[in-house]
Amino acid sequence: MGRMKTRLAVLGSGSGSNCQSIFNAIDDGRLDAEVVIVLSDNPEAFILKRAAQRGVPTGILDCHGFKNKFPEEEQSALAERLKEMQVDLICLAGFMRLVKQPLLDVFPRRILNIHPALLPKFPGVEAWKQALEAGAEQTGCTVHYVDAGMDTGEIIMQAYVPVLAGDTPETLHARIQVQEHILYPAAIQSALSRL
Ligand code: GRF
C-alpha cells in the first residue's frame, strides 16, 4: 500500500469557491492531498453542497446561536474529531469565526487561512472594501498560518491584484478571487511539502 495522501479538512461559511479550487487542483494533480471533510457553521452555506456533490462528508459546527463566536467546547470537540480522522491540515476557506485554543494547540502550524488582501495590510472583514476606501493602488490575497490573532499568522504566499479606475467592491473582490483560486492550492501544496 502506498503512503496515505495528506488529509485536509476545509472549514467555510459561504459559497466555497476556494474549496472548489482545492477540489479542482486535486483533480488536475496540482495538489497531492484529499479533502476528507468539509465543515460549516452555516447549514445553508453553498460550500456544503459543493462537498456533497463530490461525495465528501460534511458536518455542521454548532455555534450555539452566537453570531461571531466559535464556542470553546465546540472547538475542543472539533479538535478531537479531526485528530481521530487523522487530518493533517485544516484549511479555512471563507470561515467567518476566529479559531483559538484548543484547536491551535492540537494543530500547531497546521491551520491555514486565505485572506483577500496583502497582509499585514487590511486584516479583518471586507478587506477588498478597505483597500478601495484607503485608495490603495494594489491589493491582493494572502495565505498564512493561523495563530491566535486576527489574520496575523506567518505568511506562506501572496498574489498581487491591481486596483483599477472604476473598481467597485464587487469587481475588485471578483478579481481577487480569481487569484485566490490559483494561490490557495499552491500554498497548501507548499505547506504540506514542509509538514
Ligand atoms: C474569500 O474572498 C476569502 O479570501 C475570504 O472569504 C472569501 C470566501 O469566498 N476569507 P469563498 O466562500 O471561498 O467563495
mmCIF file with all atom_site columns, C-alpha atoms and ligand atoms in Angstrom:
data_model
loop_
_atom_site.group_PDB
_atom_site.id
_atom_site.type_symbol
_atom_site.label_atom_id
_atom_site.label_alt_id
_atom_site.label_comp_id
_atom_site.label_asym_id
_atom_site.label_entity_id
_atom_site.label_seq_id
_atom_site.pdbx_PDB_ins_code
_atom_site.Cartn_x
_atom_site.Cartn_y
_atom_site.Cartn_z
_atom_site.occupancy
_atom_site.B_iso_or_equiv
_atom_site.pdbx_formal_charge
_atom_site.auth_seq_id
_atom_site.auth_comp_id
_atom_site.auth_asym_id
_atom_site.auth_atom_id
_atom_site.pdbx_PDB_model_num
ATOM   1   C CA . MET A 1 1   ? 0.000   0.000  0.000   1.00 0.00 ? 1   MET A CA 1
ATOM   2   C CA . GLY A 1 2   ? 1.303   3.480  -0.867  1.00 0.00 ? 2   GLY A CA 1
ATOM   3   C CA . ARG A 1 3   ? 1.747   6.296  1.634   1.00 0.00 ? 3   ARG A CA 1
ATOM   4   C CA . MET A 1 4   ? -1.545  7.789  2.742   1.00 0.00 ? 4   MET A CA 1
ATOM   5   C CA . LYS A 1 5   ? -2.289  11.078 0.984   1.00 0.00 ? 5   LYS A CA 1
ATOM   6   C CA . THR A 1 6   ? -2.237  14.252 3.061   1.00 0.00 ? 6   THR A CA 1
ATOM   7   C CA . ARG A 1 7   ? -5.666  14.613 4.623   1.00 0.00 ? 7   ARG A CA 1
ATOM   8   C CA . LEU A 1 8   ? -7.314  18.029 4.527   1.00 0.00 ? 8   LEU A CA 1
ATOM   9   C CA . ALA A 1 9   ? -10.325 19.375 6.412   1.00 0.00 ? 9   ALA A CA 1
ATOM   10  C CA . VAL A 1 10  ? -11.920 22.504 4.916   1.00 0.00 ? 10  VAL A CA 1
ATOM   11  C CA . LEU A 1 11  ? -13.959 24.941 7.028   1.00 0.00 ? 11  LEU A CA 1
ATOM   12  C CA . GLY A 1 12  ? -16.106 27.614 5.378   1.00 0.00 ? 12  GLY A CA 1
ATOM   13  C CA . SER A 1 13  ? -19.150 29.764 5.983   1.00 0.00 ? 13  SER A CA 1
ATOM   14  C CA . GLY A 1 14  ? -20.182 30.768 2.462   1.00 0.00 ? 14  GLY A CA 1
ATOM   15  C CA . SER A 1 15  ? -20.051 29.949 -1.231  1.00 0.00 ? 15  SER A CA 1
ATOM   16  C CA . GLY A 1 16  ? -16.961 27.759 -1.036  1.00 0.00 ? 16  GLY A CA 1
ATOM   17  C CA . SER A 1 17  ? -15.368 28.845 -4.311  1.00 0.00 ? 17  SER A CA 1
ATOM   18  C CA . ASN A 1 18  ? -11.960 28.402 -2.648  1.00 0.00 ? 18  ASN A CA 1
ATOM   19  C CA . CYS A 1 19  ? -12.938 24.908 -1.520  1.00 0.00 ? 19  CYS A CA 1
ATOM   20  C CA . GLN A 1 20  ? -13.903 24.209 -5.144  1.00 0.00 ? 20  GLN A CA 1
ATOM   21  C CA . SER A 1 21  ? -10.474 25.429 -6.269  1.00 0.00 ? 21  SER A CA 1
ATOM   22  C CA . ILE A 1 22  ? -8.917  22.908 -3.858  1.00 0.00 ? 22  ILE A CA 1
ATOM   23  C CA . PHE A 1 23  ? -11.039 20.115 -5.365  1.00 0.00 ? 23  PHE A CA 1
ATOM   24  C CA . ASN A 1 24  ? -10.056 21.232 -8.876  1.00 0.00 ? 24  ASN A CA 1
ATOM   25  C CA . ALA A 1 25  ? -6.344  21.329 -8.018  1.00 0.00 ? 25  ALA A CA 1
ATOM   26  C CA . ILE A 1 26  ? -6.530  17.813 -6.571  1.00 0.00 ? 26  ILE A CA 1
ATOM   27  C CA . ASP A 1 27  ? -8.231  16.606 -9.746  1.00 0.00 ? 27  ASP A CA 1
ATOM   28  C CA . ASP A 1 28  ? -5.604  18.212 -12.021 1.00 0.00 ? 28  ASP A CA 1
ATOM   29  C CA . GLY A 1 29  ? -2.705  16.852 -9.949  1.00 0.00 ? 29  GLY A CA 1
ATOM   30  C CA . ARG A 1 30  ? -1.554  20.301 -8.710  1.00 0.00 ? 30  ARG A CA 1
ATOM   31  C CA . LEU A 1 31  ? -2.319  19.341 -5.117  1.00 0.00 ? 31  LEU A CA 1
ATOM   32  C CA . ASP A 1 32  ? -1.293  15.988 -3.710  1.00 0.00 ? 32  ASP A CA 1
ATOM   33  C CA . ALA A 1 33  ? -3.926  15.624 -0.999  1.00 0.00 ? 33  ALA A CA 1
ATOM   34  C CA . GLU A 1 34  ? -7.510  14.633 -0.351  1.00 0.00 ? 34  GLU A CA 1
ATOM   35  C CA . VAL A 1 35  ? -10.324 16.512 1.349   1.00 0.00 ? 35  VAL A CA 1
ATOM   36  C CA . VAL A 1 36  ? -11.748 14.184 3.986   1.00 0.00 ? 36  VAL A CA 1
ATOM   37  C CA . ILE A 1 37  ? -14.365 16.521 5.462   1.00 0.00 ? 37  ILE A CA 1
ATOM   38  C CA . VAL A 1 38  ? -15.957 19.928 4.835   1.00 0.00 ? 38  VAL A CA 1
ATOM   39  C CA . LEU A 1 39  ? -17.459 21.704 7.830   1.00 0.00 ? 39  LEU A CA 1
ATOM   40  C CA . SER A 1 40  ? -19.544 24.838 8.127   1.00 0.00 ? 40  SER A CA 1
ATOM   41  C CA . ASP A 1 41  ? -21.058 26.959 10.864  1.00 0.00 ? 41  ASP A CA 1
ATOM   42  C CA . ASN A 1 42  ? -23.837 27.835 8.403   1.00 0.00 ? 42  ASN A CA 1
ATOM   43  C CA . PRO A 1 43  ? -26.154 24.956 7.493   1.00 0.00 ? 43  PRO A CA 1
ATOM   44  C CA . GLU A 1 44  ? -27.281 26.873 4.368   1.00 0.00 ? 44  GLU A CA 1
ATOM   45  C CA . ALA A 1 45  ? -23.763 27.518 3.032   1.00 0.00 ? 45  ALA A CA 1
ATOM   46  C CA . PHE A 1 46  ? -23.174 26.507 -0.580  1.00 0.00 ? 46  PHE A CA 1
ATOM   47  C CA . ILE A 1 47  ? -19.788 25.073 0.386   1.00 0.00 ? 47  ILE A CA 1
ATOM   48  C CA . LEU A 1 48  ? -21.686 22.100 1.891   1.00 0.00 ? 48  LEU A CA 1
ATOM   49  C CA . LYS A 1 49  ? -23.473 21.480 -1.408  1.00 0.00 ? 49  LYS A CA 1
ATOM   50  C CA . ARG A 1 50  ? -20.182 21.567 -3.335  1.00 0.00 ? 50  ARG A CA 1
ATOM   51  C CA . ALA A 1 51  ? -18.750 18.953 -0.952  1.00 0.00 ? 51  ALA A CA 1
ATOM   52  C CA . ALA A 1 52  ? -21.846 16.751 -1.036  1.00 0.00 ? 52  ALA A CA 1
ATOM   53  C CA . GLN A 1 53  ? -21.827 16.876 -4.837  1.00 0.00 ? 53  GLN A CA 1
ATOM   54  C CA . ARG A 1 54  ? -18.323 15.452 -4.767  1.00 0.00 ? 54  ARG A CA 1
ATOM   55  C CA . GLY A 1 55  ? -19.205 12.836 -2.167  1.00 0.00 ? 55  GLY A CA 1
ATOM   56  C CA . VAL A 1 56  ? -17.051 14.456 0.530   1.00 0.00 ? 56  VAL A CA 1
ATOM   57  C CA . PRO A 1 57  ? -18.523 14.049 4.048   1.00 0.00 ? 57  PRO A CA 1
ATOM   58  C CA . THR A 1 58  ? -19.878 17.268 5.570   1.00 0.00 ? 58  THR A CA 1
ATOM   59  C CA . GLY A 1 59  ? -20.747 18.482 9.036   1.00 0.00 ? 59  GLY A CA 1
ATOM   60  C CA . ILE A 1 60  ? -22.260 21.465 10.785  1.00 0.00 ? 60  ILE A CA 1
ATOM   61  C CA . LEU A 1 61  ? -20.437 23.300 13.564  1.00 0.00 ? 61  LEU A CA 1
ATOM   62  C CA . ASP A 1 62  ? -22.922 24.203 16.265  1.00 0.00 ? 62  ASP A CA 1
ATOM   63  C CA . CYS A 1 63  ? -22.069 27.714 17.417  1.00 0.00 ? 63  CYS A CA 1
ATOM   64  C CA . HIS A 1 64  ? -24.930 27.815 19.922  1.00 0.00 ? 64  HIS A CA 1
ATOM   65  C CA . GLY A 1 65  ? -26.673 30.729 18.221  1.00 0.00 ? 65  GLY A CA 1
ATOM   66  C CA . PHE A 1 66  ? -23.684 33.106 18.649  1.00 0.00 ? 66  PHE A CA 1
ATOM   67  C CA . LYS A 1 67  ? -23.236 35.381 15.649  1.00 0.00 ? 67  LYS A CA 1
ATOM   68  C CA . ASN A 1 68  ? -19.433 35.531 15.597  1.00 0.00 ? 68  ASN A CA 1
ATOM   69  C CA . LYS A 1 69  ? -18.160 33.425 18.472  1.00 0.00 ? 69  LYS A CA 1
ATOM   70  C CA . PHE A 1 70  ? -16.809 29.917 17.932  1.00 0.00 ? 70  PHE A CA 1
ATOM   71  C CA . PRO A 1 71  ? -17.523 28.402 21.385  1.00 0.00 ? 71  PRO A CA 1
ATOM   72  C CA . GLU A 1 72  ? -14.552 26.792 23.082  1.00 0.00 ? 72  GLU A CA 1
ATOM   73  C CA . GLU A 1 73  ? -16.303 23.480 23.759  1.00 0.00 ? 73  GLU A CA 1
ATOM   74  C CA . GLU A 1 74  ? -17.159 23.242 20.059  1.00 0.00 ? 74  GLU A CA 1
ATOM   75  C CA . GLN A 1 75  ? -13.516 23.926 19.150  1.00 0.00 ? 75  GLN A CA 1
ATOM   76  C CA . SER A 1 76  ? -12.424 21.166 21.576  1.00 0.00 ? 76  SER A CA 1
ATOM   77  C CA . ALA A 1 77  ? -14.877 18.693 20.093  1.00 0.00 ? 77  ALA A CA 1
ATOM   78  C CA . LEU A 1 78  ? -13.726 19.632 16.606  1.00 0.00 ? 78  LEU A CA 1
ATOM   79  C CA . ALA A 1 79  ? -10.038 19.213 17.504  1.00 0.00 ? 79  ALA A CA 1
ATOM   80  C CA . GLU A 1 80  ? -10.806 15.751 18.885  1.00 0.00 ? 80  GLU A CA 1
ATOM   81  C CA . ARG A 1 81  ? -12.845 14.752 15.852  1.00 0.00 ? 81  ARG A CA 1
ATOM   82  C CA . LEU A 1 82  ? -10.256 15.923 13.311  1.00 0.00 ? 82  LEU A CA 1
ATOM   83  C CA . LYS A 1 83  ? -7.454  14.234 15.233  1.00 0.00 ? 83  LYS A CA 1
ATOM   84  C CA . GLU A 1 84  ? -9.409  10.974 15.199  1.00 0.00 ? 84  GLU A CA 1
ATOM   85  C CA . MET A 1 85  ? -9.885  11.366 11.454  1.00 0.00 ? 85  MET A CA 1
ATOM   86  C CA . GLN A 1 86  ? -6.098  11.750 11.093  1.00 0.00 ? 86  GLN A CA 1
ATOM   87  C CA . VAL A 1 87  ? -6.454  15.149 9.459   1.00 0.00 ? 87  VAL A CA 1
ATOM   88  C CA . ASP A 1 88  ? -3.044  16.647 8.601   1.00 0.00 ? 88  ASP A CA 1
ATOM   89  C CA . LEU A 1 89  ? -4.025  20.203 7.648   1.00 0.00 ? 89  LEU A CA 1
ATOM   90  C CA . ILE A 1 90  ? -7.063  22.381 8.285   1.00 0.00 ? 90  ILE A CA 1
ATOM   91  C CA . CYS A 1 91  ? -7.849  24.895 5.526   1.00 0.00 ? 91  CYS A CA 1
ATOM   92  C CA . LEU A 1 92  ? -10.052 27.844 6.429   1.00 0.00 ? 92  LEU A CA 1
ATOM   93  C CA . ALA A 1 93  ? -11.820 28.957 3.262   1.00 0.00 ? 93  ALA A CA 1
ATOM   94  C CA . GLY A 1 94  ? -14.123 31.880 3.958   1.00 0.00 ? 94  GLY A CA 1
ATOM   95  C CA . PHE A 1 95  ? -14.653 30.743 7.550   1.00 0.00 ? 95  PHE A CA 1
ATOM   96  C CA . MET A 1 96  ? -16.016 33.733 9.449   1.00 0.00 ? 96  MET A CA 1
ATOM   97  C CA . ARG A 1 97  ? -15.118 32.799 13.033  1.00 0.00 ? 97  ARG A CA 1
ATOM   98  C CA . LEU A 1 98  ? -11.845 33.085 14.942  1.00 0.00 ? 98  LEU A CA 1
ATOM   99  C CA . VAL A 1 99  ? -10.054 29.817 15.634  1.00 0.00 ? 99  VAL A CA 1
ATOM   100 C CA . LYS A 1 100 ? -8.401  29.653 19.060  1.00 0.00 ? 100 LYS A CA 1
ATOM   101 C CA . GLN A 1 101 ? -7.005  27.214 21.577  1.00 0.00 ? 101 GLN A CA 1
ATOM   102 C CA . PRO A 1 102 ? -7.542  24.276 21.807  1.00 0.00 ? 102 PRO A CA 1
ATOM   103 C CA . LEU A 1 103 ? -7.650  23.842 18.024  1.00 0.00 ? 103 LEU A CA 1
ATOM   104 C CA . LEU A 1 104 ? -4.408  25.796 17.638  1.00 0.00 ? 104 LEU A CA 1
ATOM   105 C CA . ASP A 1 105 ? -2.688  23.615 20.252  1.00 0.00 ? 105 ASP A CA 1
ATOM   106 C CA . VAL A 1 106 ? -3.807  20.350 18.700  1.00 0.00 ? 106 VAL A CA 1
ATOM   107 C CA . PHE A 1 107 ? -2.909  21.502 15.145  1.00 0.00 ? 107 PHE A CA 1
ATOM   108 C CA . PRO A 1 108 ? 0.180   23.742 15.566  1.00 0.00 ? 108 PRO A CA 1
ATOM   109 C CA . ARG A 1 109 ? 1.276   25.227 12.196  1.00 0.00 ? 109 ARG A CA 1
ATOM   110 C CA . ARG A 1 110 ? -1.340  23.026 10.604  1.00 0.00 ? 110 ARG A CA 1
ATOM   111 C CA . ILE A 1 111 ? -4.156  25.526 10.118  1.00 0.00 ? 111 ILE A CA 1
ATOM   112 C CA . LEU A 1 112 ? -4.125  27.752 7.019   1.00 0.00 ? 112 LEU A CA 1
ATOM   113 C CA . ASN A 1 113 ? -6.295  30.690 6.020   1.00 0.00 ? 113 ASN A CA 1
ATOM   114 C CA . ILE A 1 114 ? -6.807  32.699 2.856   1.00 0.00 ? 114 ILE A CA 1
ATOM   115 C CA . HIS A 1 115 ? -7.344  36.425 3.256   1.00 0.00 ? 115 HIS A CA 1
ATOM   116 C CA . PRO A 1 116 ? -8.407  38.821 0.475   1.00 0.00 ? 116 PRO A CA 1
ATOM   117 C CA . ALA A 1 117 ? -5.667  41.456 0.942   1.00 0.00 ? 117 ALA A CA 1
ATOM   118 C CA . LEU A 1 118 ? -1.897  41.749 1.132   1.00 0.00 ? 118 LEU A CA 1
ATOM   119 C CA . LEU A 1 119 ? -1.422  41.169 4.840   1.00 0.00 ? 119 LEU A CA 1
ATOM   120 C CA . PRO A 1 120 ? -0.391  42.773 7.133   1.00 0.00 ? 120 PRO A CA 1
ATOM   121 C CA . LYS A 1 121 ? -2.473  45.396 5.308   1.00 0.00 ? 121 LYS A CA 1
ATOM   122 C CA . PHE A 1 122 ? -6.245  45.294 5.728   1.00 0.00 ? 122 PHE A CA 1
ATOM   123 C CA . PRO A 1 123 ? -6.887  42.445 8.184   1.00 0.00 ? 123 PRO A CA 1
ATOM   124 C CA . GLY A 1 124 ? -10.483 41.703 9.195   1.00 0.00 ? 124 GLY A CA 1
ATOM   125 C CA . VAL A 1 125 ? -13.724 41.736 7.244   1.00 0.00 ? 125 VAL A CA 1
ATOM   126 C CA . GLU A 1 126 ? -14.323 43.053 3.700   1.00 0.00 ? 126 GLU A CA 1
ATOM   127 C CA . ALA A 1 127 ? -10.635 43.621 3.120   1.00 0.00 ? 127 ALA A CA 1
ATOM   128 C CA . TRP A 1 128 ? -11.230 44.472 -0.558  1.00 0.00 ? 128 TRP A CA 1
ATOM   129 C CA . LYS A 1 129 ? -13.521 47.312 0.515   1.00 0.00 ? 129 LYS A CA 1
ATOM   130 C CA . GLN A 1 130 ? -10.920 48.530 2.999   1.00 0.00 ? 130 GLN A CA 1
ATOM   131 C CA . ALA A 1 131 ? -8.311  48.603 0.195   1.00 0.00 ? 131 ALA A CA 1
ATOM   132 C CA . LEU A 1 132 ? -10.642 50.565 -2.078  1.00 0.00 ? 132 LEU A CA 1
ATOM   133 C CA . GLU A 1 133 ? -11.582 53.043 0.652   1.00 0.00 ? 133 GLU A CA 1
ATOM   134 C CA . ALA A 1 134 ? -7.913  53.568 1.526   1.00 0.00 ? 134 ALA A CA 1
ATOM   135 C CA . GLY A 1 135 ? -7.148  54.428 -2.110  1.00 0.00 ? 135 GLY A CA 1
ATOM   136 C CA . ALA A 1 136 ? -4.617  51.572 -2.430  1.00 0.00 ? 136 ALA A CA 1
ATOM   137 C CA . GLU A 1 137 ? -3.142  51.170 -5.925  1.00 0.00 ? 137 GLU A CA 1
ATOM   138 C CA . GLN A 1 138 ? -2.794  47.470 -5.453  1.00 0.00 ? 138 GLN A CA 1
ATOM   139 C CA . THR A 1 139 ? -4.093  44.805 -3.168  1.00 0.00 ? 139 THR A CA 1
ATOM   140 C CA . GLY A 1 140 ? -4.260  41.026 -3.475  1.00 0.00 ? 140 GLY A CA 1
ATOM   141 C CA . CYS A 1 141 ? -4.568  37.924 -1.362  1.00 0.00 ? 141 CYS A CA 1
ATOM   142 C CA . THR A 1 142 ? -2.523  36.106 1.252   1.00 0.00 ? 142 THR A CA 1
ATOM   143 C CA . VAL A 1 143 ? -2.341  32.537 2.501   1.00 0.00 ? 143 VAL A CA 1
ATOM   144 C CA . HIS A 1 144 ? -0.994  32.341 6.038   1.00 0.00 ? 144 HIS A CA 1
ATOM   145 C CA . TYR A 1 145 ? -0.714  30.038 9.014   1.00 0.00 ? 145 TYR A CA 1
ATOM   146 C CA . VAL A 1 146 ? -3.379  30.764 11.603  1.00 0.00 ? 146 VAL A CA 1
ATOM   147 C CA . ASP A 1 147 ? -2.364  31.968 15.047  1.00 0.00 ? 147 ASP A CA 1
ATOM   148 C CA . ALA A 1 148 ? -4.436  33.395 17.886  1.00 0.00 ? 148 ALA A CA 1
ATOM   149 C CA . GLY A 1 149 ? -4.686  36.860 16.290  1.00 0.00 ? 149 GLY A CA 1
ATOM   150 C CA . MET A 1 150 ? -6.941  38.105 13.525  1.00 0.00 ? 150 MET A CA 1
ATOM   151 C CA . ASP A 1 151 ? -5.134  37.454 10.201  1.00 0.00 ? 151 ASP A CA 1
ATOM   152 C CA . THR A 1 152 ? -1.722  37.781 11.870  1.00 0.00 ? 152 THR A CA 1
ATOM   153 C CA . GLY A 1 153 ? -0.025  34.404 11.352  1.00 0.00 ? 153 GLY A CA 1
ATOM   154 C CA . GLU A 1 154 ? 3.122   33.733 9.322   1.00 0.00 ? 154 GLU A CA 1
ATOM   155 C CA . ILE A 1 155 ? 2.655   34.379 5.621   1.00 0.00 ? 155 ILE A CA 1
ATOM   156 C CA . ILE A 1 156 ? 3.079   31.476 3.203   1.00 0.00 ? 156 ILE A CA 1
ATOM   157 C CA . MET A 1 157 ? 2.304   33.082 -0.193  1.00 0.00 ? 157 MET A CA 1
ATOM   158 C CA . GLN A 1 158 ? 0.776   36.224 -1.652  1.00 0.00 ? 158 GLN A CA 1
ATOM   159 C CA . ALA A 1 159 ? -0.563  37.345 -5.021  1.00 0.00 ? 159 ALA A CA 1
ATOM   160 C CA . TYR A 1 160 ? -0.939  40.936 -6.199  1.00 0.00 ? 160 TYR A CA 1
ATOM   161 C CA . VAL A 1 161 ? -4.053  42.425 -7.797  1.00 0.00 ? 161 VAL A CA 1
ATOM   162 C CA . PRO A 1 162 ? -4.058  45.993 -9.157  1.00 0.00 ? 162 PRO A CA 1
ATOM   163 C CA . VAL A 1 163 ? -6.902  48.305 -8.169  1.00 0.00 ? 163 VAL A CA 1
ATOM   164 C CA . LEU A 1 164 ? -8.357  49.679 -11.421 1.00 0.00 ? 164 LEU A CA 1
ATOM   165 C CA . ALA A 1 165 ? -10.041 53.026 -12.032 1.00 0.00 ? 165 ALA A CA 1
ATOM   166 C CA . GLY A 1 166 ? -13.777 52.483 -11.688 1.00 0.00 ? 166 GLY A CA 1
ATOM   167 C CA . ASP A 1 167 ? -13.424 49.393 -9.497  1.00 0.00 ? 167 ASP A CA 1
ATOM   168 C CA . THR A 1 168 ? -16.358 48.729 -7.190  1.00 0.00 ? 168 THR A CA 1
ATOM   169 C CA . PRO A 1 169 ? -16.067 46.479 -4.125  1.00 0.00 ? 169 PRO A CA 1
ATOM   170 C CA . GLU A 1 170 ? -17.665 43.727 -6.205  1.00 0.00 ? 170 GLU A CA 1
ATOM   171 C CA . THR A 1 171 ? -15.385 43.994 -9.270  1.00 0.00 ? 171 THR A CA 1
ATOM   172 C CA . LEU A 1 172 ? -12.282 44.190 -7.106  1.00 0.00 ? 172 LEU A CA 1
ATOM   173 C CA . HIS A 1 173 ? -13.309 41.225 -4.941  1.00 0.00 ? 173 HIS A CA 1
ATOM   174 C CA . ALA A 1 174 ? -14.085 39.192 -8.067  1.00 0.00 ? 174 ALA A CA 1
ATOM   175 C CA . ARG A 1 175 ? -10.573 39.827 -9.458  1.00 0.00 ? 175 ARG A CA 1
ATOM   176 C CA . ILE A 1 176 ? -9.017  38.990 -6.076  1.00 0.00 ? 176 ILE A CA 1
ATOM   177 C CA . GLN A 1 177 ? -10.959 35.728 -6.041  1.00 0.00 ? 177 GLN A CA 1
ATOM   178 C CA . VAL A 1 178 ? -9.527  34.713 -9.429  1.00 0.00 ? 178 VAL A CA 1
ATOM   179 C CA . GLN A 1 179 ? -6.072  34.958 -7.823  1.00 0.00 ? 179 GLN A CA 1
ATOM   180 C CA . GLU A 1 180 ? -7.212  33.237 -4.616  1.00 0.00 ? 180 GLU A CA 1
ATOM   181 C CA . HIS A 1 181 ? -8.276  30.196 -6.594  1.00 0.00 ? 181 HIS A CA 1
ATOM   182 C CA . ILE A 1 182 ? -4.743  29.845 -8.009  1.00 0.00 ? 182 ILE A CA 1
ATOM   183 C CA . LEU A 1 183 ? -2.901  30.827 -4.840  1.00 0.00 ? 183 LEU A CA 1
ATOM   184 C CA . TYR A 1 184 ? -4.622  28.685 -2.208  1.00 0.00 ? 184 TYR A CA 1
ATOM   185 C CA . PRO A 1 185 ? -3.954  25.256 -3.744  1.00 0.00 ? 185 PRO A CA 1
ATOM   186 C CA . ALA A 1 186 ? -0.333  26.268 -4.482  1.00 0.00 ? 186 ALA A CA 1
ATOM   187 C CA . ALA A 1 187 ? 0.201   27.452 -0.903  1.00 0.00 ? 187 ALA A CA 1
ATOM   188 C CA . ILE A 1 188 ? -1.378  24.290 0.542   1.00 0.00 ? 188 ILE A CA 1
ATOM   189 C CA . GLN A 1 189 ? 0.925   22.176 -1.642  1.00 0.00 ? 189 GLN A CA 1
ATOM   190 C CA . SER A 1 190 ? 3.900   24.188 -0.397  1.00 0.00 ? 190 SER A CA 1
ATOM   191 C CA . ALA A 1 191 ? 2.820   23.849 3.261   1.00 0.00 ? 191 ALA A CA 1
ATOM   192 C CA . LEU A 1 192 ? 2.233   20.131 3.015   1.00 0.00 ? 192 LEU A CA 1
ATOM   193 C CA . SER A 1 193 ? 5.624   19.554 1.455   1.00 0.00 ? 193 SER A CA 1
ATOM   194 C CA . ARG A 1 194 ? 7.056   21.030 4.680   1.00 0.00 ? 194 ARG A CA 1
ATOM   195 C CA . LEU A 1 195 ? 4.926   19.030 7.151   1.00 0.00 ? 195 LEU A CA 1
HETATM 196 C C1 . GRF B 2 .   ? -12.662 34.817 0.123   1.00 0.00 ? 1   GRF B C1 1
HETATM 197 O O1 . GRF B 2 .   ? -12.553 36.072 -0.505  1.00 0.00 ? 1   GRF B O1 1
HETATM 198 C C2 . GRF B 2 .   ? -11.652 34.656 1.219   1.00 0.00 ? 1   GRF B C2 1
HETATM 199 O O2 . GRF B 2 .   ? -10.463 35.333 0.982   1.00 0.00 ? 1   GRF B O2 1
HETATM 200 C C3 . GRF B 2 .   ? -12.341 35.269 2.396   1.00 0.00 ? 1   GRF B C3 1
HETATM 201 O O3 . GRF B 2 .   ? -13.700 34.900 2.247   1.00 0.00 ? 1   GRF B O3 1
HETATM 202 C C4 . GRF B 2 .   ? -13.986 34.683 0.863   1.00 0.00 ? 1   GRF B C4 1
HETATM 203 C C5 . GRF B 2 .   ? -14.570 33.296 0.743   1.00 0.00 ? 1   GRF B C5 1
HETATM 204 O O4 . GRF B 2 .   ? -15.050 33.000 -0.537  1.00 0.00 ? 1   GRF B O4 1
HETATM 205 N N1 . GRF B 2 .   ? -11.710 34.833 3.624   1.00 0.00 ? 1   GRF B N1 1
HETATM 206 P P1 . GRF B 2 .   ? -15.493 31.521 -0.908  1.00 0.00 ? 1   GRF B P1 1
HETATM 207 O O5 . GRF B 2 .   ? -16.546 31.069 0.106   1.00 0.00 ? 1   GRF B O5 1
HETATM 208 O O6 . GRF B 2 .   ? -14.306 30.632 -0.919  1.00 0.00 ? 1   GRF B O6 1
HETATM 209 O O7 . GRF B 2 .   ? -16.112 31.651 -2.267  1.00 0.00 ? 1   GRF B O7 1
#
